[in-house]
Every structure is written in structure tokens, then in C-alpha cells.
Coordinates of C-alpha atoms in Angstrom, one line a residue:
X21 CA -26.8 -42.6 -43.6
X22 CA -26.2 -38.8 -44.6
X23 CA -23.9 -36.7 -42.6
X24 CA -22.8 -33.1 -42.8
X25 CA -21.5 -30.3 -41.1
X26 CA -21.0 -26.8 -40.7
X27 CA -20.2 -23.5 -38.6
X28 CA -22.8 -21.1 -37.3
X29 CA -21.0 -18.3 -36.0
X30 CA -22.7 -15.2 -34.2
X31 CA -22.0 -12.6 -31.1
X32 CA -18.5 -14.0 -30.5
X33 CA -20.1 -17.6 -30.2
X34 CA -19.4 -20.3 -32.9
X35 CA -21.2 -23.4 -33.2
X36 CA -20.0 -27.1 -35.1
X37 CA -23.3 -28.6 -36.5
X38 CA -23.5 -32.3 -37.7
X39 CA -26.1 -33.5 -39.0
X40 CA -26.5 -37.3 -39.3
X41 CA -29.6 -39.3 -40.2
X42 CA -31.7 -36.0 -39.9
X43 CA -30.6 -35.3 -36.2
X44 CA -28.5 -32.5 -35.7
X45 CA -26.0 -32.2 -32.9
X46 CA -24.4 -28.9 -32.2
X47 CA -21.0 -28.0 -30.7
X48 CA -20.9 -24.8 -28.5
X49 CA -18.0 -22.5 -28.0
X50 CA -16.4 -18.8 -27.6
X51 CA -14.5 -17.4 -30.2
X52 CA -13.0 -15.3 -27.4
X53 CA -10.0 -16.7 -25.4
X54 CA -11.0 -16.9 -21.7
X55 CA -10.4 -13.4 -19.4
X56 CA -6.8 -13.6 -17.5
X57 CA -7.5 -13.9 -14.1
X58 CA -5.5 -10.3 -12.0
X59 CA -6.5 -7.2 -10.8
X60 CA -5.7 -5.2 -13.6
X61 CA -7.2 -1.8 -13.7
X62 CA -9.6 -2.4 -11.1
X63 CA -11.2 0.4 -9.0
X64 CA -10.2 -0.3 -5.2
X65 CA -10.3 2.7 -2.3
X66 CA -13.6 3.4 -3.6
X67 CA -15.2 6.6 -1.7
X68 CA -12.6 7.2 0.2
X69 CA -10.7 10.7 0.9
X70 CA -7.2 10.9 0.4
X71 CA -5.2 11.9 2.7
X72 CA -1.1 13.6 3.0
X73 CA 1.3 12.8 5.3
X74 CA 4.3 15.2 5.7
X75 CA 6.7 13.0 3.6
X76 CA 9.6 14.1 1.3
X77 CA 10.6 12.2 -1.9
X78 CA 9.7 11.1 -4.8
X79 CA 5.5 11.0 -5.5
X80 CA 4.1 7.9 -3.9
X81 CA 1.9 6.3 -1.4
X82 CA 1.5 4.5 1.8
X83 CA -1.5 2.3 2.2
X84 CA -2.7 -0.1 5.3
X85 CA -4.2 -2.5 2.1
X86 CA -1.2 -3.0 -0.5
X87 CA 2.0 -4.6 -0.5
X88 CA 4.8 -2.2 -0.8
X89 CA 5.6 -1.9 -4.6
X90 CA 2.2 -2.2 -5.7
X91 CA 1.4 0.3 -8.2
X92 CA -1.6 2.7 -8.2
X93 CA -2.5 4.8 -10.5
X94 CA -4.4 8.2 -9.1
X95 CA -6.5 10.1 -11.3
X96 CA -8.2 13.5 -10.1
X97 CA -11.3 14.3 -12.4
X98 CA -11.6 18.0 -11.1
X99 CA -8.6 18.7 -13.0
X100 CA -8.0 15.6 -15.5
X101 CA -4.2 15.4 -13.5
X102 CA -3.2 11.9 -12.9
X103 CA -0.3 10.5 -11.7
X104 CA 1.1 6.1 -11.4
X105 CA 2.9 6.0 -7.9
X106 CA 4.2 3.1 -5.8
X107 CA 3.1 2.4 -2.4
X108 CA 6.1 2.9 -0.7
X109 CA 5.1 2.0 2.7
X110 CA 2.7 1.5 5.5
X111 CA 0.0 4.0 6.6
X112 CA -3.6 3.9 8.5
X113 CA -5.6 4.1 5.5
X114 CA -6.0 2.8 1.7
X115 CA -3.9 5.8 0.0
X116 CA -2.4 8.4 1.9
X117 CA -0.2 10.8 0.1
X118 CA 3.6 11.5 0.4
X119 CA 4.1 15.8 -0.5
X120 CA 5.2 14.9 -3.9
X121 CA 2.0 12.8 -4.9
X122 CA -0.2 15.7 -3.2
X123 CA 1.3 18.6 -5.6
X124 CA 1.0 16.5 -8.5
X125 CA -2.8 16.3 -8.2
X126 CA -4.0 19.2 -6.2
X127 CA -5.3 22.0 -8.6
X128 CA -3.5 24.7 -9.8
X129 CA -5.9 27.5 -7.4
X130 CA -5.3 25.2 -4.3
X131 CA -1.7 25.5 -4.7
X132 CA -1.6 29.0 -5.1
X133 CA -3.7 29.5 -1.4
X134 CA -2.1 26.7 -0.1
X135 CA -3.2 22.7 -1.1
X136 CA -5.4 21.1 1.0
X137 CA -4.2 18.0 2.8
X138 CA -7.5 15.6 1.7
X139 CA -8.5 15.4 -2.0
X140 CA -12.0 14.0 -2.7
X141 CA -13.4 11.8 -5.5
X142 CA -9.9 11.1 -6.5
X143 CA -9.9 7.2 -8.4
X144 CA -7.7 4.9 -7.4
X145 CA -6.7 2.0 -10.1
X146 CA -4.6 -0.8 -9.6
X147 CA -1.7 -1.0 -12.5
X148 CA -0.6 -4.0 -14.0
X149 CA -1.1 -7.4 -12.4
X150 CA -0.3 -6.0 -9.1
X151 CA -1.4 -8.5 -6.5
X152 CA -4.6 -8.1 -4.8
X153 CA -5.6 -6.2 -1.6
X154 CA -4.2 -7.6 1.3
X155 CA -6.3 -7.9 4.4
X156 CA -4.8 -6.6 8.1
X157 CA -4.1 -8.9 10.7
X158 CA -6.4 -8.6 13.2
X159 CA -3.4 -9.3 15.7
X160 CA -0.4 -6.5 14.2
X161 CA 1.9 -8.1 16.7
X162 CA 2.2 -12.0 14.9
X163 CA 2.5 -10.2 11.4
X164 CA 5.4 -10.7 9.7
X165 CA 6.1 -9.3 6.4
X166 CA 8.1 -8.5 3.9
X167 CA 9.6 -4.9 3.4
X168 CA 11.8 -3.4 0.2
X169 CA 15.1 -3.8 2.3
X170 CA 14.7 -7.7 2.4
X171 CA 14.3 -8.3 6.0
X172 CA 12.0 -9.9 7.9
X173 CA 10.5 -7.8 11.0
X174 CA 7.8 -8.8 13.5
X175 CA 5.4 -6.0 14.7
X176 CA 6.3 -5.0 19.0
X177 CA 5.2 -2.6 20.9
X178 CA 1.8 -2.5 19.1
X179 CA -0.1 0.5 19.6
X180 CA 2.8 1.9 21.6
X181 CA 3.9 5.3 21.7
X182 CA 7.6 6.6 20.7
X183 CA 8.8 8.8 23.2
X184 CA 12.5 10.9 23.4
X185 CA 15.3 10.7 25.8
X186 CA 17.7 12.7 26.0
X187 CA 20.6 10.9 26.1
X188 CA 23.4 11.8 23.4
X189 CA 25.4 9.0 21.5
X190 CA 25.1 6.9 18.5
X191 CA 21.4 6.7 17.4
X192 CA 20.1 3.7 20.0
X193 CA 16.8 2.9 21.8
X194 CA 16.3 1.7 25.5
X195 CA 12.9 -1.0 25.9
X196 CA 11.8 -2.3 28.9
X197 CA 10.5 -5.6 27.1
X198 CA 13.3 -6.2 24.2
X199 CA 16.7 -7.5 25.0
X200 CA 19.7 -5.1 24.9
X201 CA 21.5 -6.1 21.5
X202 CA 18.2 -6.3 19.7
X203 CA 17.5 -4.4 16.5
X204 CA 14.3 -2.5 16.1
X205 CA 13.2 -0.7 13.2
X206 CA 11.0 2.7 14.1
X207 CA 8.3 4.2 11.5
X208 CA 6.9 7.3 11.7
X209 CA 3.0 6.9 10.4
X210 CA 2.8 10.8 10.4
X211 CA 5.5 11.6 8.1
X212 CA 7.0 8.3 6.5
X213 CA 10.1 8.1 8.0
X214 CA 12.2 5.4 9.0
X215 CA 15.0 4.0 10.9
X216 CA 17.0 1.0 12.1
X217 CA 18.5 1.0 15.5
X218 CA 19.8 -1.0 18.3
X219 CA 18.0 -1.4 21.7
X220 CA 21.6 -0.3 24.1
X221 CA 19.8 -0.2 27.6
X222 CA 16.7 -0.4 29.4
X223 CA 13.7 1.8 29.6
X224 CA 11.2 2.6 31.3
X225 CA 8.7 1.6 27.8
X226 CA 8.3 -0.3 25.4
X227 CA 10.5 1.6 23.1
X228 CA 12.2 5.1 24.0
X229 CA 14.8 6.4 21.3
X230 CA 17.7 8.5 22.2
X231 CA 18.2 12.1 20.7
X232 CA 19.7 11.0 18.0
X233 CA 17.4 8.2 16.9
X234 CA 14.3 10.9 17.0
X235 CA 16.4 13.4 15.2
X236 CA 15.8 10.9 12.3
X237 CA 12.5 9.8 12.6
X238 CA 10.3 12.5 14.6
X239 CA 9.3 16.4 14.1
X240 CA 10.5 19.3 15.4
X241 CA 9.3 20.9 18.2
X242 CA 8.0 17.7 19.5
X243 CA 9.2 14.9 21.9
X244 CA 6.8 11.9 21.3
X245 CA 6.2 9.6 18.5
X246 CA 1.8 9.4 18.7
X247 CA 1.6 7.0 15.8
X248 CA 4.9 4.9 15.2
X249 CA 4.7 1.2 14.1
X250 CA 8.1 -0.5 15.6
X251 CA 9.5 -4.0 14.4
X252 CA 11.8 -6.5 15.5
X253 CA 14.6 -6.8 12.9
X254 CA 16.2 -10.4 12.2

């Protein structure tokens, strides 16, 4: 009996072939190690506009889709500017802009006669192995998540508005469904910001801040909170 082998190699494949008696038998494989599994530089927010929210800081993002932390990295092909943020916290949409992000990619004429507030055909990349898009709860009120300040808060008041009363004192709220005692923490979708604060009475809503409170969290000139998310803090 005769036997021999040998390696055929060709378009990344390679091949062991023995030959014994006359038969051959041949032994497939890559030459490639095997794709990582991640999200890496992928494409997500496809087709959508980009919108800014009134928020001060550092240039980042807020997104409804990706954990806060995730990195994104935002390239504008009108004017080759591109810019890797953080989300930085939670928005209705897949990207919305903070001020900072906005200026770094708007083109140099549209700041001069004022930037827009929506940028189109803007690409969004995922940086690093950034975990994947996370899908929203259908039911905001039994989400509980995870924020950068290590507590854990449960979604109230869902859908509710903020409103103002004019009560002086220490920054408080007053609910009609939360406990006195209880800590709630009140975001501003519109503009980013954020705060902590104790419910100290009742009310005649779900959740009504004090002046001080809305001094921290709302915008001038008005005395109602349209899109706030609130939390229970533990």
C-alpha cells in the first residue's frame, strides 16, 4: 500500500490530501481564524435625522436604543467632520445631540446663520465592542436599569407631565401616588438635565417639583415639564 500527502492551498482555503492505495481523501479548512463575534463598526440609526436637544457639556449623545456609555462615532459626509461621543443618557430617538456634539458637526456656513437643530445623512458607527442595541420595554414602568451613578431606579409616573409649584425650600417634590420620604430622580428629555430629590408632601399629581427642584431641571420662562422621564431611586 502507497500513501502520501500534501497541501493545496488557494483563496485563504488550505487543503491536507492523502492519498492511499490510489484514493485520495482531502482535509478542508480556513487559513483565516474565525470573525470575533461584536458590533464593532457597524452602521446602526440608519436613515434617520439627528436631532439637538438644548444640553450643555461636553459633546455627546442621548439615545432611546444604547446603554449609557456606549460609544458612537458620528461622521458628517457634507463636511468630512466627525466626532466619537458617549451616549450620556436617555432620549426619544436613536441619537439626539447635546449643543457640543451639534457644533462639532454642523458646517462651517450653518454656523455662521445660525446651525440647524436636525442634520441629515449623518452615519452613525458603533466603536469598539460596545454592546448591541438594546430594545425598549414595551411597559417603561417595570424597566429597571442601570444608570452611570450606580443606582438602581424604576420608571413612575410614565408618560406624566412635570409641573411647578411654587413653594420655596430645599429642592423637594410633592406626588399623589409615591410615599413622602421617597427619592425620585427627574429628567428633562428636552434639555438633558437631571436631578435627585425627595418626595416632602402630597400633590395633587403624580409628580410636582417645588421652585427649587425646577430651577434645576426645567427652562425659563416655563412652568411644566412636557417630556420628563421620573424614577424611583433605591
Amino acid at each position: 500500500m502507497r500513501w502520501s500527502k500534501g497541501w493545496i492551498a488557494g483563496a485563504g482555503v488550505f487543503s491536507v490530501v492523502t492519498v492511499i492505495g490510489g484514493a485520495a481523501f482531502a482535509l478542508a479548512g480556513s487559513g483565516a481564524p474565525s470573525s470575533q463575534s461584536g458590533v464593532a463598526g457597524k452602521e446602526v440609526c440608519s436613515g434617520q435625522q439627528l436631532k439637538a436637544a438644548n444640553a450643555k457639556g461636553p459633546a455627546g449623545v442621548l439615545s432611546d436604543q444604547f446603554p449609557v456609555g456606549t460609544l458612537l462615532r458620528l461622521s458628517n459626509p457634507a463636511n468630512d467632520r466627525a466626532i466619537t461621543v458617549s451616549v450620556i443618557g436617555t432620549s426619544t430617538g436613536c441619537a439626539v445631540l447635546n449643543t457640543a456634539a451639534l457644533d462639532s458637526l454642523s458646517s462651517a456656513e450653518n454656523e455662521a446663520g445660525g446651525a440647524s437643530s436636525v442634520l441629515r445623512g449623518i452615519r452613525v458607527e458603533i466603536v469598539g465592542n460596545a454592546p448591541a442595541p438594546v430594545s425598549t420595554p414595551t411597559t417603561r414602568a417595570s424597566a429597571s436599569r442601570v444608570r452611570q451613578s450606580g443606582t438602581v431606579g424604576q420608571v413612575v409616573c410614565d408618560g406624566a407631565t412635570v409641573g411647578l409649584s411654587a413653594v420655596g425650600g430645599a429642592p423637594g417634590a410633592f406626588s399623589s401616588q409615591l410615599p413622602v420620604g421617597t427619592s425620585v430622580r427627574i429628567t428633562n428629555l428636552d434639555n438633558g438635565k437631571q436631578t435627585t430629590v425627595p418626595v416632602v408632601g402630597v400633590g395633587s399629581a403624580c409628580v410636582v417639583v417645588n421652585s427649587a427642584a425646577f430651577d434645576l431641571v426645567g427652562e425659563s420662562g416655563k412652568n411644566v415639564i412636557k417630556r420628563a422621564q421620573v424614577e424611583k431611586v433605591t
